[in-house]
PDB file of C-alpha atoms in Angstrom:
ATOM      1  CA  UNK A   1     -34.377 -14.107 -42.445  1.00  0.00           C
ATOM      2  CA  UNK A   2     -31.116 -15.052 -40.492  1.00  0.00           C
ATOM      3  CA  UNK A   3     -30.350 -13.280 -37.473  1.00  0.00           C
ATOM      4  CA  UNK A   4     -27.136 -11.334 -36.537  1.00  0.00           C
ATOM      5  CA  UNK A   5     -25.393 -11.825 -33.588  1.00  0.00           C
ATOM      6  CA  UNK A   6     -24.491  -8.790 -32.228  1.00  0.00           C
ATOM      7  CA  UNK A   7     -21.725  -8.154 -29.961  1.00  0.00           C
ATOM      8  CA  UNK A   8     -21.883  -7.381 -26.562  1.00  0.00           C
ATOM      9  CA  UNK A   9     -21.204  -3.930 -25.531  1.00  0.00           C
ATOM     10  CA  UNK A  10     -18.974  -4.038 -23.138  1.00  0.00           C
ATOM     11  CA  UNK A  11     -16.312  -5.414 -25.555  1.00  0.00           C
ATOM     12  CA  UNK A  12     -15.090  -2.095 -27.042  1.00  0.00           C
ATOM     13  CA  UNK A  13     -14.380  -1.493 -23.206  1.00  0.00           C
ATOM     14  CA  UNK A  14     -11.981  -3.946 -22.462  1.00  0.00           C
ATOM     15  CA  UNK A  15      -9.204  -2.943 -25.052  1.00  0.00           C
ATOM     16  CA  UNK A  16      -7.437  -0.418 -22.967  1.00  0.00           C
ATOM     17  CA  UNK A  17      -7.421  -3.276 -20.498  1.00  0.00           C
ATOM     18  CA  UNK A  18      -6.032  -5.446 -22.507  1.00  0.00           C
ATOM     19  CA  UNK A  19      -3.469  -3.183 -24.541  1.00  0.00           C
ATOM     20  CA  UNK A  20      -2.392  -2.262 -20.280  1.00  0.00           C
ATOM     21  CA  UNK A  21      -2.177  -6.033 -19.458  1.00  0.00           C
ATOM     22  CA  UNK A  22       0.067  -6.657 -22.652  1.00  0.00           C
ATOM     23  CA  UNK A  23       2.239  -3.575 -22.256  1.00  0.00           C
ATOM     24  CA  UNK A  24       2.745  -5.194 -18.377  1.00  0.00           C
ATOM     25  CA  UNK A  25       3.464  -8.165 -19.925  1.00  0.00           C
ATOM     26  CA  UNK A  26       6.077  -6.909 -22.139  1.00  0.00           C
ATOM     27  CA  UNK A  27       7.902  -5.157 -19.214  1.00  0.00           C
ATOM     28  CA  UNK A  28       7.829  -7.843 -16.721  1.00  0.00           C
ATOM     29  CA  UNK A  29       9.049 -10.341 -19.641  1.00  0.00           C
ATOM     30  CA  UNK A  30      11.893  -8.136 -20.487  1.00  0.00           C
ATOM     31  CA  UNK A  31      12.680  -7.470 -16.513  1.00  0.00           C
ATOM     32  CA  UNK A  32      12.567 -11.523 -16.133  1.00  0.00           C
ATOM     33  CA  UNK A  33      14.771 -11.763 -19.053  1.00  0.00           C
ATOM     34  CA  UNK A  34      17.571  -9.327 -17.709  1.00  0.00           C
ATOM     35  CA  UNK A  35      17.385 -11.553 -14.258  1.00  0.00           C
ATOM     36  CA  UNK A  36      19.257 -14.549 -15.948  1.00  0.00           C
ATOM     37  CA  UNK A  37      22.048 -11.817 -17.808  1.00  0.00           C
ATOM     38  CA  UNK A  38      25.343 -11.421 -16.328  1.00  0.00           C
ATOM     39  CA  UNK A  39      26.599  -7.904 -15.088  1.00  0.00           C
ATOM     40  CA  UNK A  40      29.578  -6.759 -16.881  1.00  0.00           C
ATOM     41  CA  UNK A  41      30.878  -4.124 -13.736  1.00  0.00           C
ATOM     42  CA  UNK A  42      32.336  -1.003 -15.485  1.00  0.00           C
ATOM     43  CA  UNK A  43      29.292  -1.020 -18.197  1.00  0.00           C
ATOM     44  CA  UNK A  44      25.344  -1.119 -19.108  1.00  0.00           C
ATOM     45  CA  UNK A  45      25.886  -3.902 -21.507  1.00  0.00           C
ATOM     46  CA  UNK A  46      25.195  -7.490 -20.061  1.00  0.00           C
ATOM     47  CA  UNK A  47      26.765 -10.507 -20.889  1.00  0.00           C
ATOM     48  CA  UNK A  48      25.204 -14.236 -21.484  1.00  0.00           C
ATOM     49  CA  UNK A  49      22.573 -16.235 -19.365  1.00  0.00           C
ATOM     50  CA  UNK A  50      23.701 -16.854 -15.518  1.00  0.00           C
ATOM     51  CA  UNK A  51      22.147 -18.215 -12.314  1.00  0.00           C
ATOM     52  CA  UNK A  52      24.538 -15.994 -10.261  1.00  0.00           C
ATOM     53  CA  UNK A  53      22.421 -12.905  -9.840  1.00  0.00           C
ATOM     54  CA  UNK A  54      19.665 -15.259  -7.856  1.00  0.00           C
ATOM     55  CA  UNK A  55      22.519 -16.691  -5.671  1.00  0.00           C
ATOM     56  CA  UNK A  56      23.761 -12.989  -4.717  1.00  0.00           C
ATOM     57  CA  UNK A  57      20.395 -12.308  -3.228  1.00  0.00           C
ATOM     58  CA  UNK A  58      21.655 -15.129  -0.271  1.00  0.00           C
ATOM     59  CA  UNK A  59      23.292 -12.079   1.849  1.00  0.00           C
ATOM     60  CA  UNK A  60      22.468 -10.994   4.731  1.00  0.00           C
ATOM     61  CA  UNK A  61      21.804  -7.161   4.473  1.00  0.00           C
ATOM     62  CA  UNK A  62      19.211  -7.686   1.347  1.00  0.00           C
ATOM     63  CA  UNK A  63      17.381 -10.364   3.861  1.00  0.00           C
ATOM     64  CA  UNK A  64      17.313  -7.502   6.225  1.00  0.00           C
ATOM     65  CA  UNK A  65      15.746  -5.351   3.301  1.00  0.00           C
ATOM     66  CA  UNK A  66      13.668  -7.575   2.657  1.00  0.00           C
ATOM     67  CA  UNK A  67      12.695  -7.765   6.190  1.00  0.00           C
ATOM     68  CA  UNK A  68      12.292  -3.956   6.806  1.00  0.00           C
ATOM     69  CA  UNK A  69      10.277  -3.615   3.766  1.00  0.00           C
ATOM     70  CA  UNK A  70       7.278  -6.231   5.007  1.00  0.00           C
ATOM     71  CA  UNK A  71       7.604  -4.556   8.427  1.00  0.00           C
ATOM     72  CA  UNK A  72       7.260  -1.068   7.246  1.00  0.00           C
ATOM     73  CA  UNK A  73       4.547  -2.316   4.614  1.00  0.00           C
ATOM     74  CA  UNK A  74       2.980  -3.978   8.067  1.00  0.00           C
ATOM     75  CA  UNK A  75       3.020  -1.653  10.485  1.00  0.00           C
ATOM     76  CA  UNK A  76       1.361   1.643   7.383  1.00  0.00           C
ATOM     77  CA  UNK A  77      -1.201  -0.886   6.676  1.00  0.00           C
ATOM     78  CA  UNK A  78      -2.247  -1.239  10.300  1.00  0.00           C
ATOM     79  CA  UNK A  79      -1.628   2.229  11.441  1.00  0.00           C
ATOM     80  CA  UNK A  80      -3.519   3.054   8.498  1.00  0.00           C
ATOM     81  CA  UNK A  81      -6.282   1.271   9.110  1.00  0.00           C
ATOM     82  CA  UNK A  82      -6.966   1.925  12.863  1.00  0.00           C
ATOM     83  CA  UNK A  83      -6.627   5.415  11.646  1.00  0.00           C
ATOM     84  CA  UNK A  84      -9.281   5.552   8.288  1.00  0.00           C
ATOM     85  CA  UNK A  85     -11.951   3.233  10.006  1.00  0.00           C
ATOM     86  CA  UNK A  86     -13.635   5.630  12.056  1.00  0.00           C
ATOM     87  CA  UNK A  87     -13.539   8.675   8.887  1.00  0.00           C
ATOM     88  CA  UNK A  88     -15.015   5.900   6.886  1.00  0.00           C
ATOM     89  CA  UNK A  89     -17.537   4.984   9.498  1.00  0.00           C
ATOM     90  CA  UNK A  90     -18.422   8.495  10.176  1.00  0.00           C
ATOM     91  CA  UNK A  91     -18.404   9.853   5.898  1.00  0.00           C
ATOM     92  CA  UNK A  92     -20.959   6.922   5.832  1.00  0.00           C
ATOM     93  CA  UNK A  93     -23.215   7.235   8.869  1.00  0.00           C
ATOM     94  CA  UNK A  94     -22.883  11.106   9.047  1.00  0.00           C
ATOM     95  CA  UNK A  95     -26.461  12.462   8.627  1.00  0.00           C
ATOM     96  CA  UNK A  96     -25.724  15.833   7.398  1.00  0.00           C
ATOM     97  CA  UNK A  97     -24.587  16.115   4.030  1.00  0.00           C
ATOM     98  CA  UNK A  98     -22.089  19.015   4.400  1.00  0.00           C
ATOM     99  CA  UNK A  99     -20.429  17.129   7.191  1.00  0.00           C
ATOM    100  CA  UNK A 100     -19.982  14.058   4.488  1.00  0.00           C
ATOM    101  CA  UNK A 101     -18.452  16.742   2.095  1.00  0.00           C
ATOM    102  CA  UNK A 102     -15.549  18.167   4.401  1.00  0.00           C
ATOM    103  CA  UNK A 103     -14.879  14.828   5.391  1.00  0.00           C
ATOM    104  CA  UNK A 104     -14.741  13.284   1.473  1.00  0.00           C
ATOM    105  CA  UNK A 105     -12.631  16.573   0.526  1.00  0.00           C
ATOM    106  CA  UNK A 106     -10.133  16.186   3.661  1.00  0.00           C
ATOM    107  CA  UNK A 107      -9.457  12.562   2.383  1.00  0.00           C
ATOM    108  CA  UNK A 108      -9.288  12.705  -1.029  1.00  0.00           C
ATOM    109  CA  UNK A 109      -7.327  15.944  -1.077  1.00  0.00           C
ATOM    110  CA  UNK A 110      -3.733  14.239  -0.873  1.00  0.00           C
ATOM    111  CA  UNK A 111      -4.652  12.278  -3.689  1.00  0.00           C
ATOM    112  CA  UNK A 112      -4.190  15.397  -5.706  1.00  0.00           C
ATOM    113  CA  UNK A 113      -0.867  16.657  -4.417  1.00  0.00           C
ATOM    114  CA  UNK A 114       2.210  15.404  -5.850  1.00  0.00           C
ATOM    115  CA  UNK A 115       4.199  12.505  -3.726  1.00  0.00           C
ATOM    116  CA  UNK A 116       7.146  14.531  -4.142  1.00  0.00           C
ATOM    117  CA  UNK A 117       5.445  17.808  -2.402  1.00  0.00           C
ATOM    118  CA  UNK A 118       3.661  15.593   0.028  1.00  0.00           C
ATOM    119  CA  UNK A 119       7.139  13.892   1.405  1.00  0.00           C
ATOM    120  CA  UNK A 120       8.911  17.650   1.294  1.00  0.00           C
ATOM    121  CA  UNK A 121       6.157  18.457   3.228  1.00  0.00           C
ATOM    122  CA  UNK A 122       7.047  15.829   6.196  1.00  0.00           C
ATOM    123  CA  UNK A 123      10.407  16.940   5.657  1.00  0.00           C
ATOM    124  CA  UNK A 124       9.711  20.259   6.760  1.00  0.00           C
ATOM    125  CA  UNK A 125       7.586  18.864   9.930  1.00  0.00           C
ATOM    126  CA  UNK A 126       9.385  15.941  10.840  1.00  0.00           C
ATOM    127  CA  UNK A 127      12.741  17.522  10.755  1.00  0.00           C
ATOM    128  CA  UNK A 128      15.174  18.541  13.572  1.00  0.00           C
ATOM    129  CA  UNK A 129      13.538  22.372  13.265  1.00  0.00           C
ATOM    130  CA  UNK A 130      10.223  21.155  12.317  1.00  0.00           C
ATOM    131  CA  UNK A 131       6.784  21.938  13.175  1.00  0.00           C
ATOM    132  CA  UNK A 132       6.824  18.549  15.915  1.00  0.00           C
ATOM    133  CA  UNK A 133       9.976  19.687  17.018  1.00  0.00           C
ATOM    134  CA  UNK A 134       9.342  23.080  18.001  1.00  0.00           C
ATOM    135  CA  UNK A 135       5.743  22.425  19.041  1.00  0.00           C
ATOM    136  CA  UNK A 136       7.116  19.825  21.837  1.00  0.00           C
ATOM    137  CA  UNK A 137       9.866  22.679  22.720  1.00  0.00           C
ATOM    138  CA  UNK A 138       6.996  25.725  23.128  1.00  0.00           C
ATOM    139  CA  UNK A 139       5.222  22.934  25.131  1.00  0.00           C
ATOM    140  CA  UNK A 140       8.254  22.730  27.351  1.00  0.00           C
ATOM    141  CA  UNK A 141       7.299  18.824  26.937  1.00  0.00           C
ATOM    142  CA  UNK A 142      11.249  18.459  25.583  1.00  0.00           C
ATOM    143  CA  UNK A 143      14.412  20.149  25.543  1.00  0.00           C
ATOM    144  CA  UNK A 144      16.263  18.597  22.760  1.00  0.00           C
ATOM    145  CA  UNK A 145      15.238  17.834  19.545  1.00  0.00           C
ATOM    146  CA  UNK A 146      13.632  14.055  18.827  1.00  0.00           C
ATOM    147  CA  UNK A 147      15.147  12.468  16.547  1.00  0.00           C
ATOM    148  CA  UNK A 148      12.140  11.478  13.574  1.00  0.00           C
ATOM    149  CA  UNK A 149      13.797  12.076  10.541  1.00  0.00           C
ATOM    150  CA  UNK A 150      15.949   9.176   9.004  1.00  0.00           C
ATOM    151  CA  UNK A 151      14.258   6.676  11.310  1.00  0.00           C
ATOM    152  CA  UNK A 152      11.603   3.625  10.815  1.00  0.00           C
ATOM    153  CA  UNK A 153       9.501   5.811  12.373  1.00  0.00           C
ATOM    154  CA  UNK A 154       9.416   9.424  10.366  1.00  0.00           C
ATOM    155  CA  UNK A 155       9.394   6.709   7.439  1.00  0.00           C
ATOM    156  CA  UNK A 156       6.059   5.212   8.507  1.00  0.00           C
ATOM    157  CA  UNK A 157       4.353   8.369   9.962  1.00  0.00           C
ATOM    158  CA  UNK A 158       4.750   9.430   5.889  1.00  0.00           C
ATOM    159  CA  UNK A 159       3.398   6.458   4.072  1.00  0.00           C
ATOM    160  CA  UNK A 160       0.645   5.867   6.254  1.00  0.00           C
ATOM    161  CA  UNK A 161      -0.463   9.730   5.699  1.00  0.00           C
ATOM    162  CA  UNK A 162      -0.110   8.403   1.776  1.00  0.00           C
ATOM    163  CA  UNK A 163      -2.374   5.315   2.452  1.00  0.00           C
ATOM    164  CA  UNK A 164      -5.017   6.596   4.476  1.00  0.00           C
ATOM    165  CA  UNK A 165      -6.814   8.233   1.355  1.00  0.00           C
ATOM    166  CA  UNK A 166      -7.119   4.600  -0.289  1.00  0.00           C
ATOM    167  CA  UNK A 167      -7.597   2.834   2.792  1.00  0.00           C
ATOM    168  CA  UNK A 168     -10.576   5.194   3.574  1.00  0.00           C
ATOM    169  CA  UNK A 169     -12.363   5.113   0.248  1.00  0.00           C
ATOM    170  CA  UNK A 170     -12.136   1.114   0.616  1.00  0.00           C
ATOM    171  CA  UNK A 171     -13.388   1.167   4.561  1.00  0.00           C
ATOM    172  CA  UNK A 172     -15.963   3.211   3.333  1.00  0.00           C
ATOM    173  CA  UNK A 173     -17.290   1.296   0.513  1.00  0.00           C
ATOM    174  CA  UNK A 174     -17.480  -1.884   3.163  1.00  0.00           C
ATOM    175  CA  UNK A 175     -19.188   0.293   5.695  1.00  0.00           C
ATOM    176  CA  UNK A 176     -22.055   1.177   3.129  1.00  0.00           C
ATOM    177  CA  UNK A 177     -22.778  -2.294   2.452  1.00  0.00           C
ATOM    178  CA  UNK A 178     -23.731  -3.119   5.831  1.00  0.00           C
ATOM    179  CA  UNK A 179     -27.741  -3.463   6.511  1.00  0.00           C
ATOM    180  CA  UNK A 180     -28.411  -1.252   9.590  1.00  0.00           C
ATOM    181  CA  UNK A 181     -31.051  -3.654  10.420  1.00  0.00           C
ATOM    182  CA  UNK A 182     -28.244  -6.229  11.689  1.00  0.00           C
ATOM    183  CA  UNK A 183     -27.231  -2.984  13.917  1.00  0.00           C
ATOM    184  CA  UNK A 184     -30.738  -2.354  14.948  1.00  0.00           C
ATOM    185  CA  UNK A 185     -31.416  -6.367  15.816  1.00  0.00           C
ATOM    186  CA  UNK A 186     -28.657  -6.422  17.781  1.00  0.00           C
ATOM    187  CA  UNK A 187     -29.678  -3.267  19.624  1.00  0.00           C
ATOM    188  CA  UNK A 188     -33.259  -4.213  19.790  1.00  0.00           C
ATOM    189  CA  UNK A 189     -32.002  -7.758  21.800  1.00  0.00           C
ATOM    190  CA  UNK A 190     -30.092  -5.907  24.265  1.00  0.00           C
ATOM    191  CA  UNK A 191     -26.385  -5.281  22.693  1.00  0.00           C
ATOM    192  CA  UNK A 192     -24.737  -2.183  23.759  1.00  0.00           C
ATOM    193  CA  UNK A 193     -23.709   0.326  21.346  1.00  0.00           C
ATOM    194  CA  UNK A 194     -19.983  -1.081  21.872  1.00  0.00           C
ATOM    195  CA  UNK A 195     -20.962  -4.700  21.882  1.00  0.00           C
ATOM    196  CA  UNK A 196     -23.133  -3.711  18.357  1.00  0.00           C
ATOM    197  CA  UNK A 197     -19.860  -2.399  16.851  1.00  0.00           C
ATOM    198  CA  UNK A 198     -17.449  -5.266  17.438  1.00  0.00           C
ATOM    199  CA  UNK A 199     -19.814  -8.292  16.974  1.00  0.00           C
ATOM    200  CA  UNK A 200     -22.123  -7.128  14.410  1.00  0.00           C
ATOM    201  CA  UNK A 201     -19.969  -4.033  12.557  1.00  0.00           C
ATOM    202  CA  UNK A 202     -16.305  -5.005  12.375  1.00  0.00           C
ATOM    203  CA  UNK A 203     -17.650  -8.940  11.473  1.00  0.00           C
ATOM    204  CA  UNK A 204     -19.649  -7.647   8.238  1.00  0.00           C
ATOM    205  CA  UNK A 205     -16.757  -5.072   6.940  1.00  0.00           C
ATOM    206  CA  UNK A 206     -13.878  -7.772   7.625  1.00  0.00           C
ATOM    207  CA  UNK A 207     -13.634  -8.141   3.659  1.00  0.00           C
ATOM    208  CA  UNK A 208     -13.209  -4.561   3.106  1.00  0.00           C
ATOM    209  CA  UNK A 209     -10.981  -4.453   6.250  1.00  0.00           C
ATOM    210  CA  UNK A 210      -8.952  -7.288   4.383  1.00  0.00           C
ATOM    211  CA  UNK A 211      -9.056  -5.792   0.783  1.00  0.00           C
ATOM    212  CA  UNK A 212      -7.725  -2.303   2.764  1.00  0.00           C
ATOM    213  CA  UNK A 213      -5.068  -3.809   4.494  1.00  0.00           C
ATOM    214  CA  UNK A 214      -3.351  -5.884   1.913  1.00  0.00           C
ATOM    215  CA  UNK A 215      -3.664  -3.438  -0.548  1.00  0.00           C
ATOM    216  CA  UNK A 216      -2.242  -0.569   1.112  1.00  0.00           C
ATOM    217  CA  UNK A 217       0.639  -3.039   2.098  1.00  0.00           C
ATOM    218  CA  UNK A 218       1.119  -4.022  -1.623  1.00  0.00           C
ATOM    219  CA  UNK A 219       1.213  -0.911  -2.697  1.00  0.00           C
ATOM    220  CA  UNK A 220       3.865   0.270   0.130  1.00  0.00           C
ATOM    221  CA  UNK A 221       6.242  -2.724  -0.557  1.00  0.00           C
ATOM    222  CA  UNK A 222       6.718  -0.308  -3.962  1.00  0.00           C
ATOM    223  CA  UNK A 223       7.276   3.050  -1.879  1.00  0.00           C
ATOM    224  CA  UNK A 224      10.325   4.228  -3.169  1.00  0.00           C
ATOM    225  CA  UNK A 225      10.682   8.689  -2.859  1.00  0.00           C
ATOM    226  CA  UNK A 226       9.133   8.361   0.702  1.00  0.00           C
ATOM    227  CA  UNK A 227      11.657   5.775   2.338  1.00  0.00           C
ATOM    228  CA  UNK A 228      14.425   7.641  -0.234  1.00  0.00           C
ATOM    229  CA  UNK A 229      13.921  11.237   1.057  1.00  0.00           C
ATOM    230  CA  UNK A 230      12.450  10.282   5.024  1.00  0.00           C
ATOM    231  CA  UNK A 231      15.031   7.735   5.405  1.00  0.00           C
ATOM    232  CA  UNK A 232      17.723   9.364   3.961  1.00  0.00           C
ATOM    233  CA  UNK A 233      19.615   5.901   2.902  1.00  0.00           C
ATOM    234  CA  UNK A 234      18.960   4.666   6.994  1.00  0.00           C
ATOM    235  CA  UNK A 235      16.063   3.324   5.914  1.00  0.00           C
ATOM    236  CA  UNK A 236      16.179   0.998   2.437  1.00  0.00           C
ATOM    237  CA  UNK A 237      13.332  -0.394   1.543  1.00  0.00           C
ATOM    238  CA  UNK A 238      13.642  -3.186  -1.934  1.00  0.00           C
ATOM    239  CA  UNK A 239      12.514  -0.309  -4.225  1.00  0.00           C
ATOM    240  CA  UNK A 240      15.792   1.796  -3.140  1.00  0.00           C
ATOM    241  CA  UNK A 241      18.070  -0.867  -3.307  1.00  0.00           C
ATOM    242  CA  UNK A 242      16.846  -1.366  -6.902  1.00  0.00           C
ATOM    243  CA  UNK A 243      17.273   2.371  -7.432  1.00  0.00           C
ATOM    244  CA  UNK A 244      21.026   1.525  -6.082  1.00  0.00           C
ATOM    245  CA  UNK A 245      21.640  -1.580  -8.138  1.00  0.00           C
ATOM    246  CA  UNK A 246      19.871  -0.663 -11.070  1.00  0.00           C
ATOM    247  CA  UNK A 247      20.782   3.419 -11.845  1.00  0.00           C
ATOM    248  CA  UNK A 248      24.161   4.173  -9.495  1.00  0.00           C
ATOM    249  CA  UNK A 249      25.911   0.199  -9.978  1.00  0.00           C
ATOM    250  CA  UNK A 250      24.420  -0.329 -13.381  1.00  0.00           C
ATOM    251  CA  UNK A 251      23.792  -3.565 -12.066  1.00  0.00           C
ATOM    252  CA  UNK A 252      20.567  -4.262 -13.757  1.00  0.00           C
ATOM    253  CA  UNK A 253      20.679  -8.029 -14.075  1.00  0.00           C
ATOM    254  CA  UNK A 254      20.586  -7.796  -9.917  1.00  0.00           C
ATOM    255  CA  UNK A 255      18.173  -5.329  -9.862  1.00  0.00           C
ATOM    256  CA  UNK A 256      15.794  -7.266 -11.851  1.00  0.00           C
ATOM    257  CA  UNK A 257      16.136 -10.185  -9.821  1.00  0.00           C
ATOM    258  CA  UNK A 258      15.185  -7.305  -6.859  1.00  0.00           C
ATOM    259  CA  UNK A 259      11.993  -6.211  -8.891  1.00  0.00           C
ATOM    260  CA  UNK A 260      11.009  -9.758  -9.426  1.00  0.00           C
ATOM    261  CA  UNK A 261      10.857 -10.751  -5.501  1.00  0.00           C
ATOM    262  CA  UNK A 262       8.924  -7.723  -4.830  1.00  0.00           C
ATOM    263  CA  UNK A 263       6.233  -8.174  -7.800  1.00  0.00           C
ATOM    264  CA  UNK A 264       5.757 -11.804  -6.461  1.00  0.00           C
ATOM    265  CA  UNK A 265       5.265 -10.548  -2.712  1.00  0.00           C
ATOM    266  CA  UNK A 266       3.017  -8.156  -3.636  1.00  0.00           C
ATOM    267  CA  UNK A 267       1.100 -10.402  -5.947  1.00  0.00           C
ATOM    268  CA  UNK A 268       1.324 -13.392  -3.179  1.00  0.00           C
ATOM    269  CA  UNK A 269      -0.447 -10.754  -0.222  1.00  0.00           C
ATOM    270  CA  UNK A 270      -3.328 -10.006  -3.271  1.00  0.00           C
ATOM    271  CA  UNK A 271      -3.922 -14.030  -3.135  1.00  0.00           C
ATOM    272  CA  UNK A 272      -3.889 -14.208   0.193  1.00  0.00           C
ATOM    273  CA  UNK A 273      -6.331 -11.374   0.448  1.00  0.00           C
ATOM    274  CA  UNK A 274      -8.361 -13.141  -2.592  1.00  0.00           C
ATOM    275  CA  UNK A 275      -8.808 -16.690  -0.124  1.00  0.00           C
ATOM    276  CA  UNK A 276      -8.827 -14.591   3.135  1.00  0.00           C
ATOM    277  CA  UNK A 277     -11.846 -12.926   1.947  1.00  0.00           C
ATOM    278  CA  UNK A 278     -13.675 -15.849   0.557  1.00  0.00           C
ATOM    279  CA  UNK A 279     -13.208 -17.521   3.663  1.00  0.00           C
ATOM    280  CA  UNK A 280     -14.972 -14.455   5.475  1.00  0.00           C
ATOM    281  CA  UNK A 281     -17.128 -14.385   2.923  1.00  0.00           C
ATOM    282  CA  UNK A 282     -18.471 -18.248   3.512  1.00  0.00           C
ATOM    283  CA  UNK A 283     -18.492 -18.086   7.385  1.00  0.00           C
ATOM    284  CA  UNK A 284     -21.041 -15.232   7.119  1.00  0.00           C
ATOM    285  CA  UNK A 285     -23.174 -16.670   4.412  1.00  0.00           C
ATOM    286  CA  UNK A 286     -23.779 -19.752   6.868  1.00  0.00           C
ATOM    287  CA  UNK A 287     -23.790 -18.077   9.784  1.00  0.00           C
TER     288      UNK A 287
END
């Protein structure tokens, strides 16, 4: 009697991933392809293949874009993450339970408001008339209004309010893997509380530090309706300037070339994150 082989189950499961990965494919093909078309000004039609919309890119102001947009995606992923580490530390190592729920519903909760609402929101409090504004003034701490709105700053106070939901659930998940008996060792041959946190803690959570970091700057290098509506066109990040090129120029050919540079730096962070994290990874296995 021959035996089937059956199938493992976990197949079925994988063909929304891959119908995703080809529908991704699709787009990012037709986005390369519209990278080497020439822009007809005056109309959405394109013309035959070029190599000038790669050469435009050698300007000065889209090098400072490009600039601003790694040091805004910089500075949200470390605010963010000097911020989230000690809500994931304490959702992990809280020992009441309802003190683990307010904490998991205060960080998840922006998750389900829209991005829109959320940035309207920091409108309305970073503004000239906002809640900083006239908080400082009742203070008597100022007498004229600070100036947050439109600036590097209100931009970054925003996104890192955005990231600190992912960055914590990532923290956290690193924080939980950690064996308490490497804390307690420690303790038991004389480390300080302090001393326990930065040579035993921070050293076993540096992957999920790492993962945290570069994905919450990944995923800023998109931002696009928090630098549009914060910054006001003061503050361009690449995703606005596509916005620009693509939907008000009907340059599309450029703004391909735009979306192109920002997929590979995101996707060239992930790898570094990917070695970074092996590396870790190694040096405590042999340690």
């Amino acid at each position: 009697m021959m035996m089937t082989q059956q199938r493992p189950f976990f197949v079925p499961f994988l063909v929304p991933a891959v119908l995703v990965a080809v529908i991704f494919a699709a787009a990012m093909f037709n986005v390369f392809q519209y990278s080497f078309l020439e822009f007809i000004p005056g109309s959405v039609e394109v013309g035959g293949f070029t190599l000038d919309n790669f050469t435009r890119i050698n300007r000065p102001v889209y090098y400072w874009v490009l600039l601003d947009t790694f040091l805004l995606s910089f500075a949200t992923a470390f605010f963010a993450l000097v911020l989230s580490y000690p809500i994931s530390f304490a959702l992990v190592r809280a020992e009441k339970n309802w003190v683990r729920s307010v904490l998991v519903v205060l960080a998840i909760t922006p998750l389900f408001t829209g991005e829109i609402v959320r940035t309207y929101s920091w409108m309305l409090v970073l503004g000239t008339d906002g809640v900083v504004n006239n908080t400082l003034k009742a203070l008597s701490l100022i007498d004229a209004s600070i100036p947050i709105m439109y600036t590097r700053a209100g931009v970054v106070i925003a996104l890192v309010q955005f990231a600190m939901p992912v960055m914590i659930i990532l923290l956290a998940t690193a924080i939980s893997q950690v064996k308490r008996d490497c804390e307690k060792a420690a303790a038991n041959l004389g480390a300080t509380p302090n001393t326990v946190f930065w040579r035993v803690t921070i050293p076993l959570t540096m992957p999920g530090i790492l993962s945290g970091f570069v994905v919450v700057f990944a995923w800023t290098m998109s931002a696009f309706s928090t630098p549009q509506l914060i910054g006001g066109g003061k503050v361009l990040m690449i995703s606005n300037v596509v916005y620009l090129q693509g939907f008000s120029s009907f340059n599309l050919p450029f703004a391909a070339v735009l979306s192109l540079i920002a997929l590979g730096a995101a996707l060239g962070s992930l790898g570094l994150m990917k070695l970074a994290t092996a590396r870790f990874e190694r040096n405590l296995a042999t340690a």
